[in-house]
Amino acid sequence: MKIAVVILNWNGKALLEQFLPSVITHSKPATVYVVDNASTDDSVTFLKQHFPQVQCIQNKTNGGYAKGYNDALKHVDADVFCLLNSDVEVTPNWLSSIISTFKEDTNVAIVQPKILDFKNKVFFEYAGAAGGFIDKYGYPYCRGRIFDTIEEDHGQYDDISNIFWASGACLFIRKHVFVELEGFDASFFAHMEEIDLCWRARNKGYKIMYNGHTTVYHVGGATLNNLNPKKTFLNFRNSLFTLVKNANGPIFAVILVRLILDGIAGIKFLMAFKGRHFIAIIKAHFSFYKHLPSLIKKRNITYGATNYYDMRSVVWNYFISKKRFYKSF
């Protein structure tokens, strides 16, 4: 099984200098690639001078996470792609258990390892933690992270289990599945495109798995942190995108409830004197309306006869019922 570890870079020379050595050291069975998304710093020169053993692919434009990977992976020869953020530290033998998961079940399409916080390594990291799920209204949450409540790692998720979505911070996917799905939806640009990809894979009958026997450490927020209104815009808009494209059932009734809940979130931002985030949600909704006709055309639910969610409303459980941890649901 040929593995390609593919790291997307944009003006990230410092991150490459800090994290690429661990990837090279601990990824001997794999070929390591760095995809440069039209950086304006000297990332490419630095890479070629200091890491000549790494394959470098240079994209002509910065199409974000989605288009960046779509363009680059056409040039990568492997059975399994590992899409790895540039701010991730990997650990010894991190690939072996992941490879075993793929070999044991040919219907497994996507795998995520345990993702802990690089800055505080006893806690899970926000983006992915121990595997992701969504509620009926498309709000994502993770084992180990519900909204802003992040669990300490006590080995409670040291298992191998089915999940709904895998984090784009460290996502393994079979090449033939990525090709079959026609890659990421480039209209997302960044954020939640991996949820859309996983959902489309599920709708075709593939499995998405979490493997807690392998651990990586993620900095998080290296490109856009949670204080950036652009991230708020992308998360709220793209979450609506995923629902319309992939959810079965009375989708427009679900969307109506979701829009109301988003409005409440906007009011909370206003009350917290975060007006730019309130405006970001309004812009997200207008962008959603603009894209709605094309999103409806993309609906292709060939397998999703069963409910896509395990929980009706994570918002209710978290804010009203005060359930803060995954195992309390």
Coordinates of N, CA and C in Angstrom, one line a residue, residues 54 58 75 82 102 105 122-123 139 155 229 236-237 256 261 264 273 329:
V54 N 11.9 16.0 -0.1 CA 10.5 16.2 -0.1 C 10.1 16.6 -1.5
Q58 N 3.9 22.9 -7.0 CA 3.6 24.3 -6.9 C 2.3 24.6 -7.7
H75 N -1.4 15.0 -9.3 CA 0.0 14.7 -9.6 C 0.7 13.8 -8.6
C82 N -2.6 11.0 2.6 CA -2.8 11.6 4.0 C -2.7 13.1 3.8
F102 N -7.1 0.4 7.0 CA -7.4 0.3 5.6 C -7.4 -1.1 5.1
D105 N -10.4 -3.7 6.1 CA -11.8 -3.5 5.6 C -11.7 -2.6 4.3
V122 N -2.1 17.2 26.8 CA -3.0 16.3 27.5 C -4.5 16.6 27.2
F123 N -4.7 17.6 26.3 CA -6.1 17.9 25.9 C -6.3 17.6 24.4
Y139 N -24.9 21.1 12.7 CA -23.8 21.6 13.6 C -22.8 20.5 13.9
G155 N -7.5 8.6 27.8 CA -7.6 7.3 27.2 C -9.0 6.9 26.9
P229 N -13.3 37.0 11.7 CA -14.7 36.9 11.2 C -14.8 36.1 9.9
F236 N -20.2 29.1 9.0 CA -21.7 29.2 9.0 C -22.2 28.9 7.6
R237 N -21.6 29.6 6.6 CA -22.0 29.4 5.2 C -21.8 27.9 4.7
L256 N -34.7 25.8 7.6 CA -35.4 26.9 8.2 C -35.1 27.0 9.7
L261 N -31.6 29.3 14.2 CA -30.6 29.1 15.2 C -29.4 29.9 14.9
I264 N -30.0 33.4 16.2 CA -29.8 33.4 17.7 C -28.3 33.6 18.0
F273 N -20.5 42.1 22.0 CA -19.8 43.2 21.4 C -18.9 42.6 20.3
F329 N -24.1 12.5 26.4 CA -25.2 12.6 25.5 C -26.0 11.3 25.5

